[in-house]
Tab-separated table of C-alpha atoms and ligand atoms in Angstrom:
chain	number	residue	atom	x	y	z
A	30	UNK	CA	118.491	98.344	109.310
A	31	UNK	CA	117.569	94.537	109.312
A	32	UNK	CA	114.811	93.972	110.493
A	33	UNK	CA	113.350	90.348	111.529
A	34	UNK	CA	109.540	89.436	111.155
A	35	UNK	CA	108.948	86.786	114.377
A	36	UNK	CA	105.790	84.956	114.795
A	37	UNK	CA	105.256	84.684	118.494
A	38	UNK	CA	102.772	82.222	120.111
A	39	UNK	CA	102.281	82.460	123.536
A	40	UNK	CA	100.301	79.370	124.045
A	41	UNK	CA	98.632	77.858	127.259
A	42	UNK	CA	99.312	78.832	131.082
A	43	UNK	CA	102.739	79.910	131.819
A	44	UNK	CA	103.237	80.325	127.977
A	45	UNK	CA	101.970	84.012	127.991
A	46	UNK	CA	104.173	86.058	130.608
A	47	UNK	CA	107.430	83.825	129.748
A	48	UNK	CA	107.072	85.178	125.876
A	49	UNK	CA	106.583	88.186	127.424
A	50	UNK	CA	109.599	88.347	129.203
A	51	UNK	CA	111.520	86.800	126.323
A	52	UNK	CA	109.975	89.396	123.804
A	53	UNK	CA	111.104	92.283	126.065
A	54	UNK	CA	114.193	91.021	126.410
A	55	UNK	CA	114.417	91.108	122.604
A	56	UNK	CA	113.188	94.611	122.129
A	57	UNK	CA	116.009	96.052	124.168
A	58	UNK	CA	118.502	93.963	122.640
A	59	UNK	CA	117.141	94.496	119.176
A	60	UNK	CA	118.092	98.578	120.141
A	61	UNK	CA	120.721	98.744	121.634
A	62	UNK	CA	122.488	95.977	118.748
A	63	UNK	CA	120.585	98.251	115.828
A	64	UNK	CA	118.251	95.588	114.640
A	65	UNK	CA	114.749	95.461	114.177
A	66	UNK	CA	111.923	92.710	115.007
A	67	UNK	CA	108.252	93.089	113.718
A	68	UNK	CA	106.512	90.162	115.919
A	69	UNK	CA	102.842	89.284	115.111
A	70	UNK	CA	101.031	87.595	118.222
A	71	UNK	CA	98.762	84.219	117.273
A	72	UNK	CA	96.626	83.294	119.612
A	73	UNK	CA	96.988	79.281	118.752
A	74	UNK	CA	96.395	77.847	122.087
A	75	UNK	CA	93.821	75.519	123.780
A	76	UNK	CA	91.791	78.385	124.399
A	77	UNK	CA	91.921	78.515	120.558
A	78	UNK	CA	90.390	74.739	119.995
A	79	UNK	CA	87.451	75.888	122.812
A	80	UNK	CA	86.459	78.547	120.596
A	81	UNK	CA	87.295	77.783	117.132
A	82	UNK	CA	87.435	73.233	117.662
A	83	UNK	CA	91.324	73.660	115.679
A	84	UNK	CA	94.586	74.426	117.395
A	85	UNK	CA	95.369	76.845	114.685
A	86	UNK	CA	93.483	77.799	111.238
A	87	UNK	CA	93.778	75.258	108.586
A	88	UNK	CA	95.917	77.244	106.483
A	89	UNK	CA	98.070	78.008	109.943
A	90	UNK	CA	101.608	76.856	108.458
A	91	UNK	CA	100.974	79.105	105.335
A	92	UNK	CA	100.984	81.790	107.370
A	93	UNK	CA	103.762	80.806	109.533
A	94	UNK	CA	106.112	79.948	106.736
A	95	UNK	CA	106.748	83.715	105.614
A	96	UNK	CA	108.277	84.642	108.799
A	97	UNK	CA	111.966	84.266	110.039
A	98	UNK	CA	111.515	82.184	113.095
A	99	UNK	CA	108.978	81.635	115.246
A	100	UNK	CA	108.807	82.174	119.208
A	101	UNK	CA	106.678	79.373	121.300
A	102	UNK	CA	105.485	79.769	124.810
A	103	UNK	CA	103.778	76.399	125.726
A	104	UNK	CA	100.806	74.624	124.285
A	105	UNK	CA	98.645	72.097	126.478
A	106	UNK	CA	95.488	72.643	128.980
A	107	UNK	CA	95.025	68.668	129.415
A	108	UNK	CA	92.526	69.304	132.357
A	109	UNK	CA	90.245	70.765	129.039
A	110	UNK	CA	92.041	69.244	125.506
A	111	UNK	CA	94.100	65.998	125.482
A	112	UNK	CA	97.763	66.313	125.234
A	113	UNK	CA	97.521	64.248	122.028
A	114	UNK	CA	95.273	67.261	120.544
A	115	UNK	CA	97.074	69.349	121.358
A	116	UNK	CA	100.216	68.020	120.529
A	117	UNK	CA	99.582	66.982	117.167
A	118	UNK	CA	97.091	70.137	116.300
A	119	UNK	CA	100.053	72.479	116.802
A	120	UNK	CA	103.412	71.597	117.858
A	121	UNK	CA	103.828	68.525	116.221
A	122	UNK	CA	102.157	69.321	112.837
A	123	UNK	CA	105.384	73.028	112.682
A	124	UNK	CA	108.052	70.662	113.405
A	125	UNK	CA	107.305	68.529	110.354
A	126	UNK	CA	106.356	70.955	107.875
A	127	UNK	CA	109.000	73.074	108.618
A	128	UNK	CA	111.322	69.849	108.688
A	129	UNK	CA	112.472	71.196	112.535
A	130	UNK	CA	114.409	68.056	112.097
A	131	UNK	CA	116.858	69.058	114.791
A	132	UNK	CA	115.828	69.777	118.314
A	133	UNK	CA	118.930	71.217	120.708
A	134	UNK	CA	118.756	71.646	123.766
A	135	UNK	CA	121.572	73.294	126.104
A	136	UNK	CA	122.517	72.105	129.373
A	137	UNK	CA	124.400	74.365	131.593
A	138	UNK	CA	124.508	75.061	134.924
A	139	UNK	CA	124.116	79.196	135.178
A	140	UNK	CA	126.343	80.569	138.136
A	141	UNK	CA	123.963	80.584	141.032
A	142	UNK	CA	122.105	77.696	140.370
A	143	UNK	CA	122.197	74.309	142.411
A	144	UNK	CA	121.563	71.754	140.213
A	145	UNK	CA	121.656	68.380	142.333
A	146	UNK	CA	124.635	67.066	140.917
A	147	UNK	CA	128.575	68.388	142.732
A	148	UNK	CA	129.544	68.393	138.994
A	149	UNK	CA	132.362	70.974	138.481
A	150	UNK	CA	130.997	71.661	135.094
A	151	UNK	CA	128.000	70.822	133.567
A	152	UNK	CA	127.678	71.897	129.801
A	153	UNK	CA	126.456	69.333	127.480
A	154	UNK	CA	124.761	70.622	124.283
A	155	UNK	CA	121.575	67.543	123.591
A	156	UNK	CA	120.694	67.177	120.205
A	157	UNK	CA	117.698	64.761	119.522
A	158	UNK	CA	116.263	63.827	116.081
A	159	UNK	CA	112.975	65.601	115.874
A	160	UNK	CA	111.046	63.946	112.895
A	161	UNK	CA	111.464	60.446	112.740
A	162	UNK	CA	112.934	57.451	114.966
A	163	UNK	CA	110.218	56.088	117.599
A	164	UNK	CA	107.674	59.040	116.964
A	165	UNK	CA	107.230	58.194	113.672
A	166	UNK	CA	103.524	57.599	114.140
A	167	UNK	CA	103.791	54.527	112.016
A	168	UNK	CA	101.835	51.333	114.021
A	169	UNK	CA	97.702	49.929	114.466
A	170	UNK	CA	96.062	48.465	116.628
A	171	UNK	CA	94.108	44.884	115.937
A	172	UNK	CA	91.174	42.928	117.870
A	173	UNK	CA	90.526	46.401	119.685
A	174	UNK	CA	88.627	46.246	122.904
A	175	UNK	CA	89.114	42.149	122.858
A	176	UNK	CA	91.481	39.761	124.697
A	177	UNK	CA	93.505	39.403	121.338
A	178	UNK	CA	94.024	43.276	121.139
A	179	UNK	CA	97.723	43.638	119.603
A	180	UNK	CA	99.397	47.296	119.550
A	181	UNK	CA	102.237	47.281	117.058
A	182	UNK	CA	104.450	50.603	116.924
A	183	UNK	CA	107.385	50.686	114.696
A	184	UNK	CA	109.857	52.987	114.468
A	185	UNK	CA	111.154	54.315	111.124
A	186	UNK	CA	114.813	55.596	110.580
A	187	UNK	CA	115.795	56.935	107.107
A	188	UNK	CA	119.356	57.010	105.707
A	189	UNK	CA	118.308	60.814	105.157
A	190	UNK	CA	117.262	61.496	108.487
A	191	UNK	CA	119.795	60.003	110.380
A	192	UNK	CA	122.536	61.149	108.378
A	193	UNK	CA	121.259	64.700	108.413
A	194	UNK	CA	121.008	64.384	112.540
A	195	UNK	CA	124.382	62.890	113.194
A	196	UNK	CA	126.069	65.466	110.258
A	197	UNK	CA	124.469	68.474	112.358
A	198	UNK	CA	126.229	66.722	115.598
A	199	UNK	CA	129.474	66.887	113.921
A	200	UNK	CA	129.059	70.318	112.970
A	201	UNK	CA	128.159	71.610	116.132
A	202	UNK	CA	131.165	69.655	118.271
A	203	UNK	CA	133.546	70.924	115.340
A	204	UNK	CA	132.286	74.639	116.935
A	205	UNK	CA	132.389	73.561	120.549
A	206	UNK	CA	135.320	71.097	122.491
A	207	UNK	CA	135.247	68.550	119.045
A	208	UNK	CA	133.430	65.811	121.184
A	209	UNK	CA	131.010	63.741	120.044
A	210	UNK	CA	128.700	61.436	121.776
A	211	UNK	CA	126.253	59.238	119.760
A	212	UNK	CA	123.862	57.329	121.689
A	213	UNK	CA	121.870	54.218	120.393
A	214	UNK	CA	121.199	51.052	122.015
A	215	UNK	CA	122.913	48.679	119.073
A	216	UNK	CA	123.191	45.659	121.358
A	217	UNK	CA	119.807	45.181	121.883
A	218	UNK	CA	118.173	46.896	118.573
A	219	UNK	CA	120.222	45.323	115.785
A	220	UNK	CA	118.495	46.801	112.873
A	221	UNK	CA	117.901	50.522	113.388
A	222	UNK	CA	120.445	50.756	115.703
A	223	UNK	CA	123.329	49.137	114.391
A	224	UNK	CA	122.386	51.364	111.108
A	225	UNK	CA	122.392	54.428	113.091
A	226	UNK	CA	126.280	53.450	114.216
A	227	UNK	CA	127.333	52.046	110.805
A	228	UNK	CA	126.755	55.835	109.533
A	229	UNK	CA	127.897	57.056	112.629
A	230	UNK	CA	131.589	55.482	112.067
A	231	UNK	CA	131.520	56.491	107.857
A	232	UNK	CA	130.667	60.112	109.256
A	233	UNK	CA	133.192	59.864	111.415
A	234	UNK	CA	136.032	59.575	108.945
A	235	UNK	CA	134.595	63.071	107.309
A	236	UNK	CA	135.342	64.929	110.613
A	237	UNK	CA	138.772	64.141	111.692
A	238	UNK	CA	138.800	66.735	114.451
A	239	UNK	CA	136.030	65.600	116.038
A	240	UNK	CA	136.420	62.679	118.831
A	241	UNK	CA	133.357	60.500	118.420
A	242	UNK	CA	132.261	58.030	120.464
A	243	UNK	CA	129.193	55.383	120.579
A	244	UNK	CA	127.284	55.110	124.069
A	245	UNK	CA	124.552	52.994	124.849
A	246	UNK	CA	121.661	55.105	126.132
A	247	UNK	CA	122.033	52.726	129.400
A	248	UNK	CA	125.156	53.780	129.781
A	249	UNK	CA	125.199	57.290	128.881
A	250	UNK	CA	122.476	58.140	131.219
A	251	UNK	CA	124.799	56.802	133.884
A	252	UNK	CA	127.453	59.324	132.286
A	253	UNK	CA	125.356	62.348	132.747
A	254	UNK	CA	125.313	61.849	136.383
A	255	UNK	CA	128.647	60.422	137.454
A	256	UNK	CA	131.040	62.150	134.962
A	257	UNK	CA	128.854	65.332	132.612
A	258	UNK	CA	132.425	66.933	132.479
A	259	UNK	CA	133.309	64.024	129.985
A	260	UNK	CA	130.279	65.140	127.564
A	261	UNK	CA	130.656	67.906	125.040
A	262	UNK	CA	127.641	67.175	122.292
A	263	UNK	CA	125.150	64.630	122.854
A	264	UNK	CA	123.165	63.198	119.630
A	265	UNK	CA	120.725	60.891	119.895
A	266	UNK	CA	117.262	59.091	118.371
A	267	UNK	CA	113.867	61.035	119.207
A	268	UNK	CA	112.863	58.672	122.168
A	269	UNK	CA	116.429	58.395	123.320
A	270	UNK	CA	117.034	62.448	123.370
A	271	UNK	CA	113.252	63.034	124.397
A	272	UNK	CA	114.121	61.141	127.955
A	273	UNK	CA	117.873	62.569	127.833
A	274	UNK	CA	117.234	65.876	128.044
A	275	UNK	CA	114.740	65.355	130.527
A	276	UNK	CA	117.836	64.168	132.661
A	277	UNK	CA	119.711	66.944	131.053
A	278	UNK	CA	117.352	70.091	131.956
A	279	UNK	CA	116.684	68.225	136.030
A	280	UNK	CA	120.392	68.601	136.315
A	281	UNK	CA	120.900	72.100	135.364
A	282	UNK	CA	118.213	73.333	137.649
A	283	UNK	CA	114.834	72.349	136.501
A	284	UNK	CA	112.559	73.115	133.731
A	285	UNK	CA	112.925	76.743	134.574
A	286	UNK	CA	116.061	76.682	132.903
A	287	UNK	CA	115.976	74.549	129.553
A	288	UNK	CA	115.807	75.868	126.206
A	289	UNK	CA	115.531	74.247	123.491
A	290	UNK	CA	114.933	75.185	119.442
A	291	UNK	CA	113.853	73.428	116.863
A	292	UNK	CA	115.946	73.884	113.920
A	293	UNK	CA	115.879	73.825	110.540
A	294	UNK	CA	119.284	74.184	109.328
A	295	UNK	CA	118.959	74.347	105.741
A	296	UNK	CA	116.966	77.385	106.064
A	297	UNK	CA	114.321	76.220	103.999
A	298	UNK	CA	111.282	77.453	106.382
A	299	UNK	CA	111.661	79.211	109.674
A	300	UNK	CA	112.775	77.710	112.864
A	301	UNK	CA	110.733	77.267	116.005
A	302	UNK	CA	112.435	78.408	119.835
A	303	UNK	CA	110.643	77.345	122.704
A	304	UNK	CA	111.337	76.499	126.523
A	305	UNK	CA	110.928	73.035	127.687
A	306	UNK	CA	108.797	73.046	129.548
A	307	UNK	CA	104.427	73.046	129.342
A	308	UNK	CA	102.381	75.115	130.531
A	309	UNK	CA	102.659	74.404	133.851
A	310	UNK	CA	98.695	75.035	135.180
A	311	UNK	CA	99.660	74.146	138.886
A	312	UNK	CA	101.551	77.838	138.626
A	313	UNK	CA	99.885	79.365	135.835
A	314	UNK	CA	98.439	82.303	137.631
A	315	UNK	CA	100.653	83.183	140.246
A	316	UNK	CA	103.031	85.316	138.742
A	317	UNK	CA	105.988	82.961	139.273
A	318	UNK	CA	106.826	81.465	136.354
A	319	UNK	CA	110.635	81.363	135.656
A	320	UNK	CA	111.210	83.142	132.119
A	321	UNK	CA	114.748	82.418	131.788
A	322	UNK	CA	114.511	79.378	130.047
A	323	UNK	CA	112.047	81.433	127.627
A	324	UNK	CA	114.949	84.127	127.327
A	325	UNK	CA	117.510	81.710	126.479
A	326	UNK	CA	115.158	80.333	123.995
A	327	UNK	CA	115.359	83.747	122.253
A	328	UNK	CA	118.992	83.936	122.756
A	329	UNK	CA	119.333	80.885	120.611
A	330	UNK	CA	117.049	82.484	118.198
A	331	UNK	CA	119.071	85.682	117.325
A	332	UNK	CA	122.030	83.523	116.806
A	333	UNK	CA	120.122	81.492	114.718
A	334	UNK	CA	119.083	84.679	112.885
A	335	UNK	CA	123.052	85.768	112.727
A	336	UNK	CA	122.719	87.886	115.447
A	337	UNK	CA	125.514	86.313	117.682
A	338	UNK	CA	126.536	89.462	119.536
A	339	UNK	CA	123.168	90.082	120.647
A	340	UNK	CA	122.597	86.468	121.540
A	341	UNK	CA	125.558	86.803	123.859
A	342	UNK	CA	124.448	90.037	125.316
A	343	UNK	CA	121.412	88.013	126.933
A	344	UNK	CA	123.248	84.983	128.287
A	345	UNK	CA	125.529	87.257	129.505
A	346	UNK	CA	122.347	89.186	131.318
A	347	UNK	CA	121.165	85.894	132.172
A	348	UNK	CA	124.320	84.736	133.857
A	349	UNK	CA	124.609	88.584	136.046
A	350	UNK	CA	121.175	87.806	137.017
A	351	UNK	CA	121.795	84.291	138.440
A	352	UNK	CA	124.681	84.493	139.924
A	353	UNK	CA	123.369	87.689	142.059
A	354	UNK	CA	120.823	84.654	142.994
A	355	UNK	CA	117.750	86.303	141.193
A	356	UNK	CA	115.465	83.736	139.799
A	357	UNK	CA	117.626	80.444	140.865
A	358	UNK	CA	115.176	79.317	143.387
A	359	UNK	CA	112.149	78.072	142.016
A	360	UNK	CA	109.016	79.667	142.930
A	361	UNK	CA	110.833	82.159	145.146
A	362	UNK	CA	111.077	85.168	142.491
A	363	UNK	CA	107.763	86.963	140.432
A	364	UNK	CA	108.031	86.507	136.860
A	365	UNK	CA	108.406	90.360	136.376
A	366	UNK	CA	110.894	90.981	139.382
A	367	UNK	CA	113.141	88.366	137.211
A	368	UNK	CA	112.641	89.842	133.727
A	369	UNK	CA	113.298	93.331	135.471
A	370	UNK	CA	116.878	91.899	136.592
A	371	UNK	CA	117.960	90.735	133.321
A	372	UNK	CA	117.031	93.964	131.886
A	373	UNK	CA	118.657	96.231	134.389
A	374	UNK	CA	121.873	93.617	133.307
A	375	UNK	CA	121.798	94.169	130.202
A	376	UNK	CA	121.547	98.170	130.762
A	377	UNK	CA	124.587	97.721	133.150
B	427	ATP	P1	103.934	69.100	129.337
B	427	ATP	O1	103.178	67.817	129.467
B	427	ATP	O2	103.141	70.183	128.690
B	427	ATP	O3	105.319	68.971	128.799
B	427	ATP	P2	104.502	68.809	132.068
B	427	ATP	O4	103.314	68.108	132.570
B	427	ATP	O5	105.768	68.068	131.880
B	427	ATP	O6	104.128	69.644	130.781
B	427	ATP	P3	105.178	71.387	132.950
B	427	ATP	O7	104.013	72.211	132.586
B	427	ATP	O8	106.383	71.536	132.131
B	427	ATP	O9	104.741	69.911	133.087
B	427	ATP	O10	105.533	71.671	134.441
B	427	ATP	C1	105.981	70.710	135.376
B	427	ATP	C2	106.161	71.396	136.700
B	427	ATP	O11	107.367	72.169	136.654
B	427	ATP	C3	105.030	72.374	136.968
B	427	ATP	O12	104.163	71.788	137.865
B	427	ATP	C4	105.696	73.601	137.516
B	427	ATP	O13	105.568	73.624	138.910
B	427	ATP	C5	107.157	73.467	137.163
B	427	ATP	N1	107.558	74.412	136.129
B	427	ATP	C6	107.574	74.212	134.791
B	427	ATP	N2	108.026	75.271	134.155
B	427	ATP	C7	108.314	76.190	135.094
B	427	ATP	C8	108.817	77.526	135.063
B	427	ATP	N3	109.142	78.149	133.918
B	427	ATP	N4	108.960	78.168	136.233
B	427	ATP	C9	108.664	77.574	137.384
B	427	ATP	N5	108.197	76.333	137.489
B	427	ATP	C10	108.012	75.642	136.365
C-alpha cells in the first residue's frame, strides 16, 4: 500500500479545527481508496515565535523537504506578531524554497451557495505567479524619517519565471475547456508587461488547442463580474492574481470556500495546500469556522499526489453537503456539525 508522509501545520486561530476537519476527511478517504497517510503535526505558529522568538526552527525547510506535501491551516496573530513576521518567518520563506512557483486557486460556486453574482456558472480556475513579479522584495528606502524620504519598489520578472507560469496555464486549460486568459496591464507597464505578452503570444503558437487571450487586469476584473461564464483559466502576475482571486473567492461565497495550493510542478520539493483565508481571530474560538475550503485544499492535494479518485470522492462529499444547505451560510453551522456532514457523504 502507498502510503503518503504529510506535514500538517495547523497554524494560528481558525487554522487548528479547519486542518482538523481536512485531516479527517483524509483519513476516511485514505481507507476506503486503500492508501495510507503518516502526517506529523508542527506546531509553527505565532504561538511558536512567543515561545521560541522564530516562526519555525532554523533548519525548518530541512525538515519539511522530506515529506510529500504539506497541509497549512493559517499563520498570523497580528494583534501579538506583525503580519510581515509572520509572513516572511513561515509562509513566505516554503513558497520560495520549495519554488511553490504556482499558486491556483479554484473558483466555483458549490450547489447551495449564493454567491452575490446571478451568474449561471461560475468556474474559473486563478492561477497567480507565486515567486516573483511585484513581491519580489527588491526596493529601499532613502532620506528615511525626512521630507526627502523616497520608497522605490521594483518589480522583477524573469524569462524563467514567467514562462514557467504562463506554460503551467496552458497546461491546465489544455485539461479543462482549452481557454486561456492572460492578464497584464501592457498599456500602461510597457516593460514587464509587454514582455509578459510577447511570451504569452510565442507560447501561444505551442498550444494550438488552447484559445488564448490577453486582458487587461482593468478589464478582466470587470469580466469576472459581468460575464465569469466567458472565463475558463485565469493566469496572471503575483499582485494582479493576489487581488483577483480575492474577487474570485467573494464571488463563490466567501473565504469559507477558497482553496488554493501552492504548487511545485516539477516535483522537485513538496507542495504546500492551504485555504485562503487567515486565521480569522474575530471567530477563532467559537466553533464556527467553515472547513470546507480547508477540505478542498486537501482534495487538491491527493490529486496532486495522483490520487484523483479520492480527490473526487471529497468534492463530491463537499458538493452533497452544500447543496443539502449544510455549511453555505456563514457563521450559521459549528465547525464539527459541517465536517460530520461531509463525512456521513462520503459514507453514503
Ligand atoms: P489574513 O490577513 O491572515 O489573510 P484576513 O485579515 O484577510 O487574514 P481572515 O482571517 O481571512 O482575514 O478573515 C476575514 C474574515 O472572514 C474573518 O473576520 C472571518 O469572519 C471570516 N472568515 C475567514 N475565514 C473563515 C472561515 N473559514 N469560516 C468562516 N468565516 C471565515
Amino acid at each position: 500500500m502507498k502510503t503518503y508522509t504529510i506535514a500538517l501545520i495547523p497554524g494560528d486561530g481558525i487554522g487548528g479545527p479547519v486542518t482538523r476537519a481536512a485531516w479527517q476527511v483524509l483519513e476516511q478517504v485514505a481507507k476506503t481508496q486503500g492508501f495510507g497517510l503518516a502526517s506529523t503535526v508542527f506546531p509553527w505558529s505565532c504561538d511558536f515565535y512567543r515561545k521560541t522568538g522564530a516562526m519555525m526552527p532554523a533548519d525548518g525547510i530541512e525538515t519539511l523537504r522530506g515529506f510529500d506535501a504539506i497541509l497549512l491551516g493559517a499563520v498570523g496573530w497580528p494583534a501579538e506578531v506583525p503580519d510581515s513576521v509572520s509572513l516572511h518567518g513561515l509562509l513566505l520563506p516554503i513558497r520560495k524554497a520549495f519554488v511553490q512557483y504556482a499558486n491556483i486557486r479554484p473558483h466555483r460556486l458549490l450547489p447551495g451557495v449564493e454567491g452575490p453574482l446571478k451568474a449561471e456558472r461560475f468556474d474559473i480556475l486563478c492561477i497567480r505567479e507565486n515567486t516573483e513579479g511585484e513581491y519580489s522584495g527588491a526596493g529601499g528606502r532613502v532620506h528615511q524619517g525626512t521630507g526627502d524620504e523616497v520608497a522605490v519598489e521594483t518589480s522583477i520578472f524573469t524569462r524563467t519565471g514567467v514562462e514557467r507560469i504562463l506554460r503551467y496555464g496552458f497546461e491546465q486549460a489544455r485539461g479543462r475547456r482549452g481557454k486561456l486568459a492572460s492578464v497584464t496591464k501592457s498599456n500602461a507597464q510597457k516593460y514587464s508587461m509587454v514582455f509578459w505578452d510577447e511570451i504569452t503570444a510565442r507560447l501561444a503558437a505551442e498550444y494550438p488547442d488552447v484559445t488564448v487571450t490577453s486582458y487587461h487586469i482593468d478589464a478582466m476584473a470587470a469580466r469576472m463580474v459581468m460575464a465569469p461564464e466567458s472565463l475558463d483559466v485565469v493566469v496572471a502576475s503575483n499582485l494582479f492574481g493576489d487581488i483577483l482571486t480575492d474577487l474570485g473567492a467573494a464571488i463563490q461565497g466567501g473565504l469559507g470556500f477558497a482553496a488554493s495550493a501552492n504548487i511545485n510542478p516539477d516535483r522537485s520539493a513538496p507542495s504546500m495546500f492551504e485555504p485562503v483565508h487567515g486565521s480569522a481571530p474575530d471567530i477563532a474560538h467559537l466553533g464556527i469556522a467553515n472547513p470546507i475550503a480547508a477540505i478542498w485544499s486537501a482534495a487538491m492535494m491527493l490529486e496532486h499526489l495522483g490520487e484523483v479518485e479520492g480527490a473526487r470522492a471529497i468534492m463530491a462529499a463537499l458538493e452533497n453537503t452544500t447543496a443539502r444547505g449544510i455549511g453555505t451560510k456563514p457563521g450559521r453551522d459549528k465547525t464539527d456539525d459541517i465536517t460530520r456532514a461531509v463525512l456521513a457523504s462520503l459514507n453514503g
